[in-house]
Amino acid sequence: MNEAEKPQSQLLVFDSAAALYRVAEGYVQRLAEAAVQERGSFLFALSGGSTPQPLFRRLADPHSLPWACTHVFWGDERMVPPDDPESNYHQAASLLLDHVPVPPSQIHRIPGEEDPVSAAEMYAQTLRATAGDGAAWPRFDLALLGLGADGHTASLFPGSAFPIAPEVATEAVLAKTENRPPARVTLTAQVFNSARHVIFLVRGEEKAEALAHVLEGEYKPRQWPAQRIHPADGNLLWFVDEAAASRLVSK
Ligand code: 6PG
């Protein structure tokens, strides 16, 4: 594996939100074009929460990505109906998917209206069907992730059972999160770690301590679950603002 192919982990610190999202948009567009050129499709896993919202708005243009060849998934979902404002699907649909020509059959939401265990199994079946070659999940071209102030990512929360058996793709969890629905389904770390590219979007002073622990602290993935994300042979990019980076030594 030459230097160019060696998995990269890169920290990009931005002095403005506008710059962060402009560069992030450009990355997503280049990754999408390359994926479609090389493999005929772009497998894109979205995150929830507030941080990706400006990126969704920037991509809400019919020509932003090769939408006809794009398949949209979610890294996690709250167990609420798809029209609930707390639904990650609802957020992405209202800010992005309702404004672009992605074929509805290529939007693979986690069925938040189901009970968590059934939803996890149904989503695992969706992933198996997408992979198609007997694998338990597809290799995502890009997975977007956020970071909680407690170090969680997707719905991999501190203290959660770990490691999940290596062949398990999805997990039903009951999260202790302030003012957000606790019942969730999440992709497991191994699914994120098989992606070609993972991009974390992290903003705000309230994330600074968690980011410093995740990037520079001791490896304690049970306490800081975002440390579990390190793609085996993919690229890991951290798009952070100066406030979130304020406690980093090496920035
Ligand atoms: C969710 C997200 C979650 C989120 C972080 C950061 O369903 O809430 O998947 O993992 O990315 O909690 O959330 P903010 O971007 O709102 O800070």
CSV table of N, CA and C in Angstrom, one decimal, residues 52-135:
chain,number,residue,atom,x,y,z
A,52,PRO,N,-25.0,18.7,10.8
A,52,PRO,CA,-25.0,18.6,9.3
A,52,PRO,C,-26.1,19.4,8.6
A,53,GLN,N,-27.0,20.1,9.4
A,53,GLN,CA,-28.1,20.8,8.7
A,53,GLN,C,-27.6,21.8,7.6
A,54,PRO,N,-26.6,22.7,7.9
A,54,PRO,CA,-26.1,23.6,6.9
A,54,PRO,C,-25.6,22.9,5.6
A,55,LEU,N,-24.9,21.7,5.9
A,55,LEU,CA,-24.4,21.0,4.7
A,55,LEU,C,-25.6,20.4,3.9
A,56,PHE,N,-26.6,19.9,4.6
A,56,PHE,CA,-27.8,19.4,3.8
A,56,PHE,C,-28.4,20.6,3.0
A,57,ARG,N,-28.5,21.8,3.6
A,57,ARG,CA,-29.0,22.9,2.8
A,57,ARG,C,-28.2,23.3,1.6
A,58,ARG,N,-26.9,23.2,1.8
A,58,ARG,CA,-26.0,23.5,0.6
A,58,ARG,C,-26.1,22.5,-0.5
A,59,LEU,N,-26.4,21.2,-0.1
A,59,LEU,CA,-26.5,20.1,-1.1
A,59,LEU,C,-27.9,20.1,-1.7
A,60,ALA,N,-28.8,20.9,-1.2
A,60,ALA,CA,-30.2,20.8,-1.6
A,60,ALA,C,-30.4,21.5,-2.9
A,61,ASP,N,-29.7,21.0,-4.0
A,61,ASP,CA,-29.7,21.6,-5.3
A,61,ASP,C,-29.7,20.4,-6.3
A,62,PRO,N,-30.6,20.3,-7.3
A,62,PRO,CA,-30.7,19.1,-8.1
A,62,PRO,C,-29.4,18.7,-8.8
A,63,HIS,N,-28.5,19.7,-8.9
A,63,HIS,CA,-27.2,19.4,-9.6
A,63,HIS,C,-26.0,19.2,-8.6
A,64,SER,N,-26.3,19.2,-7.3
A,64,SER,CA,-25.2,19.1,-6.3
A,64,SER,C,-24.4,17.8,-6.4
A,65,LEU,N,-25.2,16.7,-6.6
A,65,LEU,CA,-24.5,15.4,-6.6
A,65,LEU,C,-25.1,14.6,-7.8
A,66,PRO,N,-24.5,13.5,-8.2
A,66,PRO,CA,-25.1,12.6,-9.2
A,66,PRO,C,-26.3,11.8,-8.5
A,67,TRP,N,-27.4,12.5,-8.3
A,67,TRP,CA,-28.4,12.0,-7.5
A,67,TRP,C,-29.1,10.7,-8.1
A,68,ALA,N,-29.1,10.6,-9.4
A,68,ALA,CA,-29.7,9.4,-10.0
A,68,ALA,C,-28.9,8.1,-9.6
A,69,CYS,N,-27.6,8.3,-9.2
A,69,CYS,CA,-26.8,7.1,-8.9
A,69,CYS,C,-26.5,7.1,-7.4
A,70,THR,N,-27.2,7.9,-6.6
A,70,THR,CA,-26.9,8.0,-5.2
A,70,THR,C,-27.9,7.2,-4.4
A,71,HIS,N,-27.4,6.5,-3.4
A,71,HIS,CA,-28.2,5.7,-2.5
A,71,HIS,C,-28.0,6.3,-1.1
A,72,VAL,N,-29.1,6.7,-0.4
A,72,VAL,CA,-29.0,7.4,0.9
A,72,VAL,C,-29.4,6.4,2.0
A,73,PHE,N,-28.5,6.4,3.0
A,73,PHE,CA,-28.7,5.6,4.2
A,73,PHE,C,-28.6,6.5,5.4
A,74,TRP,N,-28.8,6.0,6.6
A,74,TRP,CA,-28.6,6.7,7.9
A,74,TRP,C,-27.6,5.9,8.8
A,75,GLY,N,-26.8,6.6,9.5
A,75,GLY,CA,-25.9,6.0,10.4
A,75,GLY,C,-26.6,5.6,11.7
A,76,ASP,N,-27.7,6.3,12.0
A,76,ASP,CA,-28.6,6.0,13.1
A,76,ASP,C,-29.9,6.7,13.0
A,77,GLU,N,-30.8,6.3,13.8
A,77,GLU,CA,-32.2,6.8,13.7
A,77,GLU,C,-32.8,6.8,15.1
A,78,ARG,N,-33.6,7.8,15.4
A,78,ARG,CA,-34.4,7.7,16.6
A,78,ARG,C,-35.7,7.0,16.3
A,79,MET,N,-36.2,6.2,17.3
A,79,MET,CA,-37.4,5.4,17.1
A,79,MET,C,-38.6,6.3,17.2
A,80,VAL,N,-38.8,7.1,16.2
A,80,VAL,CA,-40.0,7.9,16.1
A,80,VAL,C,-40.5,7.8,14.6
A,81,PRO,N,-41.8,8.2,14.4
A,81,PRO,CA,-42.3,8.0,13.0
A,81,PRO,C,-41.5,9.0,12.0
A,82,PRO,N,-41.5,8.6,10.8
A,82,PRO,CA,-40.7,9.4,9.8
A,82,PRO,C,-41.2,10.8,9.6
A,83,ASP,N,-42.4,11.2,10.1
A,83,ASP,CA,-42.8,12.6,10.0
A,83,ASP,C,-42.6,13.3,11.3
A,84,ASP,N,-41.9,12.7,12.2
A,84,ASP,CA,-41.7,13.3,13.5
A,84,ASP,C,-40.5,14.3,13.4
A,85,PRO,N,-40.6,15.5,13.9
A,85,PRO,CA,-39.5,16.5,13.8
A,85,PRO,C,-38.1,15.9,14.4
A,86,GLU,N,-38.3,14.9,15.3
A,86,GLU,CA,-37.0,14.4,15.9
A,86,GLU,C,-36.4,13.3,15.1
A,87,SER,N,-37.1,12.9,13.9
A,87,SER,CA,-36.6,11.8,13.1
A,87,SER,C,-35.4,12.3,12.2
A,88,ASN,N,-34.3,11.6,12.2
A,88,ASN,CA,-33.2,12.0,11.4
A,88,ASN,C,-33.5,11.9,9.9
A,89,TYR,N,-34.4,11.0,9.6
A,89,TYR,CA,-34.9,10.9,8.2
A,89,TYR,C,-35.7,12.1,7.9
A,90,HIS,N,-36.6,12.5,8.8
A,90,HIS,CA,-37.4,13.7,8.5
A,90,HIS,C,-36.6,15.0,8.3
A,91,GLN,N,-35.5,15.1,9.1
A,91,GLN,CA,-34.6,16.2,9.0
A,91,GLN,C,-34.0,16.3,7.6
A,92,ALA,N,-33.4,15.1,7.2
A,92,ALA,CA,-32.7,15.0,5.9
A,92,ALA,C,-33.7,15.2,4.7
A,93,ALA,N,-34.9,14.7,4.9
A,93,ALA,CA,-35.9,14.8,3.8
A,93,ALA,C,-36.3,16.3,3.6
A,94,SER,N,-36.6,16.9,4.8
A,94,SER,CA,-37.1,18.3,4.6
A,94,SER,C,-36.0,19.3,4.2
A,95,LEU,N,-34.8,19.0,4.6
A,95,LEU,CA,-33.7,20.0,4.3
A,95,LEU,C,-33.0,19.6,2.9
A,96,LEU,N,-33.1,18.4,2.5
A,96,LEU,CA,-32.3,17.9,1.4
A,96,LEU,C,-33.0,17.1,0.4
A,97,LEU,N,-33.5,15.9,0.9
A,97,LEU,CA,-34.0,14.9,-0.1
A,97,LEU,C,-35.3,15.3,-0.9
A,98,ASP,N,-36.1,16.1,-0.2
A,98,ASP,CA,-37.3,16.6,-0.9
A,98,ASP,C,-36.9,17.6,-2.0
A,99,HIS,N,-35.7,18.0,-2.1
A,99,HIS,CA,-35.3,19.1,-3.1
A,99,HIS,C,-34.4,18.6,-4.2
A,100,VAL,N,-34.1,17.3,-4.2
A,100,VAL,CA,-33.2,16.7,-5.2
A,100,VAL,C,-33.8,15.5,-5.8
A,101,PRO,N,-33.3,15.2,-7.0
A,101,PRO,CA,-34.0,14.1,-7.8
A,101,PRO,C,-33.4,12.7,-7.4
A,102,VAL,N,-33.3,12.4,-6.2
A,102,VAL,CA,-32.8,11.0,-5.8
A,102,VAL,C,-34.1,10.1,-5.9
A,103,PRO,N,-33.9,9.0,-6.6
A,103,PRO,CA,-35.1,8.1,-6.7
A,103,PRO,C,-35.5,7.6,-5.4
A,104,PRO,N,-36.8,7.7,-5.1
A,104,PRO,CA,-37.3,7.2,-3.8
A,104,PRO,C,-36.8,5.8,-3.4
A,105,SER,N,-36.7,5.0,-4.4
A,105,SER,CA,-36.2,3.6,-4.1
A,105,SER,C,-34.8,3.6,-3.6
A,106,GLN,N,-34.1,4.7,-3.8
A,106,GLN,CA,-32.7,4.7,-3.3
A,106,GLN,C,-32.5,5.5,-2.0
A,107,ILE,N,-33.6,5.7,-1.3
A,107,ILE,CA,-33.6,6.3,0.0
A,107,ILE,C,-33.9,5.2,1.0
A,108,HIS,N,-32.9,4.8,1.7
A,108,HIS,CA,-33.1,3.6,2.6
A,108,HIS,C,-33.1,4.0,4.1
A,109,ARG,N,-34.3,4.4,4.5
A,109,ARG,CA,-34.4,4.9,5.9
A,109,ARG,C,-34.5,3.8,6.9
A,110,ILE,N,-34.1,4.0,8.1
A,110,ILE,CA,-34.3,3.1,9.2
A,110,ILE,C,-35.8,3.3,9.6
A,111,PRO,N,-36.6,2.2,9.7
A,111,PRO,CA,-38.0,2.4,10.0
A,111,PRO,C,-38.3,2.8,11.4
A,112,GLY,N,-38.2,4.0,11.7
A,112,GLY,CA,-38.4,4.5,13.1
A,112,GLY,C,-39.7,4.3,13.7
A,113,GLU,N,-40.7,3.9,12.9
A,113,GLU,CA,-42.0,3.7,13.4
A,113,GLU,C,-42.2,2.3,14.0
A,114,GLU,N,-41.2,1.4,13.7
A,114,GLU,CA,-41.2,0.1,14.3
A,114,GLU,C,-40.6,0.0,15.7
A,115,ASP,N,-40.7,-1.1,16.3
A,115,ASP,CA,-40.0,-1.3,17.6
A,115,ASP,C,-38.5,-1.4,17.3
A,116,PRO,N,-37.6,-1.0,18.2
A,116,PRO,CA,-36.2,-0.9,17.9
A,116,PRO,C,-35.6,-2.3,17.4
A,117,VAL,N,-36.0,-3.4,18.0
A,117,VAL,CA,-35.3,-4.6,17.6
A,117,VAL,C,-35.8,-5.0,16.2
A,118,SER,N,-37.0,-4.9,15.9
A,118,SER,CA,-37.5,-5.2,14.5
A,118,SER,C,-36.9,-4.2,13.5
A,119,ALA,N,-36.8,-2.9,13.9
A,119,ALA,CA,-36.2,-1.9,13.0
A,119,ALA,C,-34.7,-2.3,12.7
A,120,ALA,N,-34.0,-2.7,13.7
A,120,ALA,CA,-32.6,-3.0,13.5
A,120,ALA,C,-32.5,-4.2,12.6
A,121,GLU,N,-33.3,-5.2,12.7
A,121,GLU,CA,-33.3,-6.4,11.8
A,121,GLU,C,-33.7,-6.0,10.4
A,122,MET,N,-34.7,-5.2,10.3
A,122,MET,CA,-35.2,-4.8,8.9
A,122,MET,C,-34.1,-4.0,8.2
A,123,TYR,N,-33.4,-3.1,9.0
A,123,TYR,CA,-32.3,-2.3,8.4
A,123,TYR,C,-31.1,-3.2,8.0
A,124,ALA,N,-30.9,-4.2,8.9
A,124,ALA,CA,-29.8,-5.2,8.6
A,124,ALA,C,-30.1,-5.9,7.3
A,125,GLN,N,-31.3,-6.2,7.1
A,125,GLN,CA,-31.7,-6.8,5.8
A,125,GLN,C,-31.5,-5.9,4.6
A,126,THR,N,-31.9,-4.6,4.8
A,126,THR,CA,-31.6,-3.6,3.8
A,126,THR,C,-30.2,-3.6,3.4
A,127,LEU,N,-29.3,-3.6,4.4
A,127,LEU,CA,-27.9,-3.5,4.2
A,127,LEU,C,-27.4,-4.8,3.5
A,128,ARG,N,-27.9,-5.9,3.8
A,128,ARG,CA,-27.5,-7.2,3.2
A,128,ARG,C,-27.9,-7.1,1.7
A,129,ALA,N,-29.1,-6.7,1.5
A,129,ALA,CA,-29.6,-6.6,0.1
A,129,ALA,C,-28.8,-5.6,-0.7
A,130,THR,N,-28.4,-4.5,-0.1
A,130,THR,CA,-27.6,-3.5,-0.9
A,130,THR,C,-26.2,-4.1,-1.2
A,131,ALA,N,-25.7,-4.8,-0.2
A,131,ALA,CA,-24.3,-5.4,-0.4
A,131,ALA,C,-24.4,-6.4,-1.6
A,132,GLY,N,-25.4,-7.2,-1.5
A,132,GLY,CA,-25.7,-8.1,-2.6
A,132,GLY,C,-24.7,-9.3,-2.9
A,133,ASP,N,-23.5,-9.2,-2.3
A,133,ASP,CA,-22.5,-10.3,-2.6
A,133,ASP,C,-22.4,-11.2,-1.4
A,134,GLY,N,-23.4,-11.4,-0.6
A,134,GLY,CA,-23.4,-12.2,0.6
A,134,GLY,C,-22.8,-11.5,1.8
A,135,ALA,N,-22.3,-10.3,1.6
A,135,ALA,CA,-21.8,-9.5,2.7
A,135,ALA,C,-22.9,-9.0,3.6
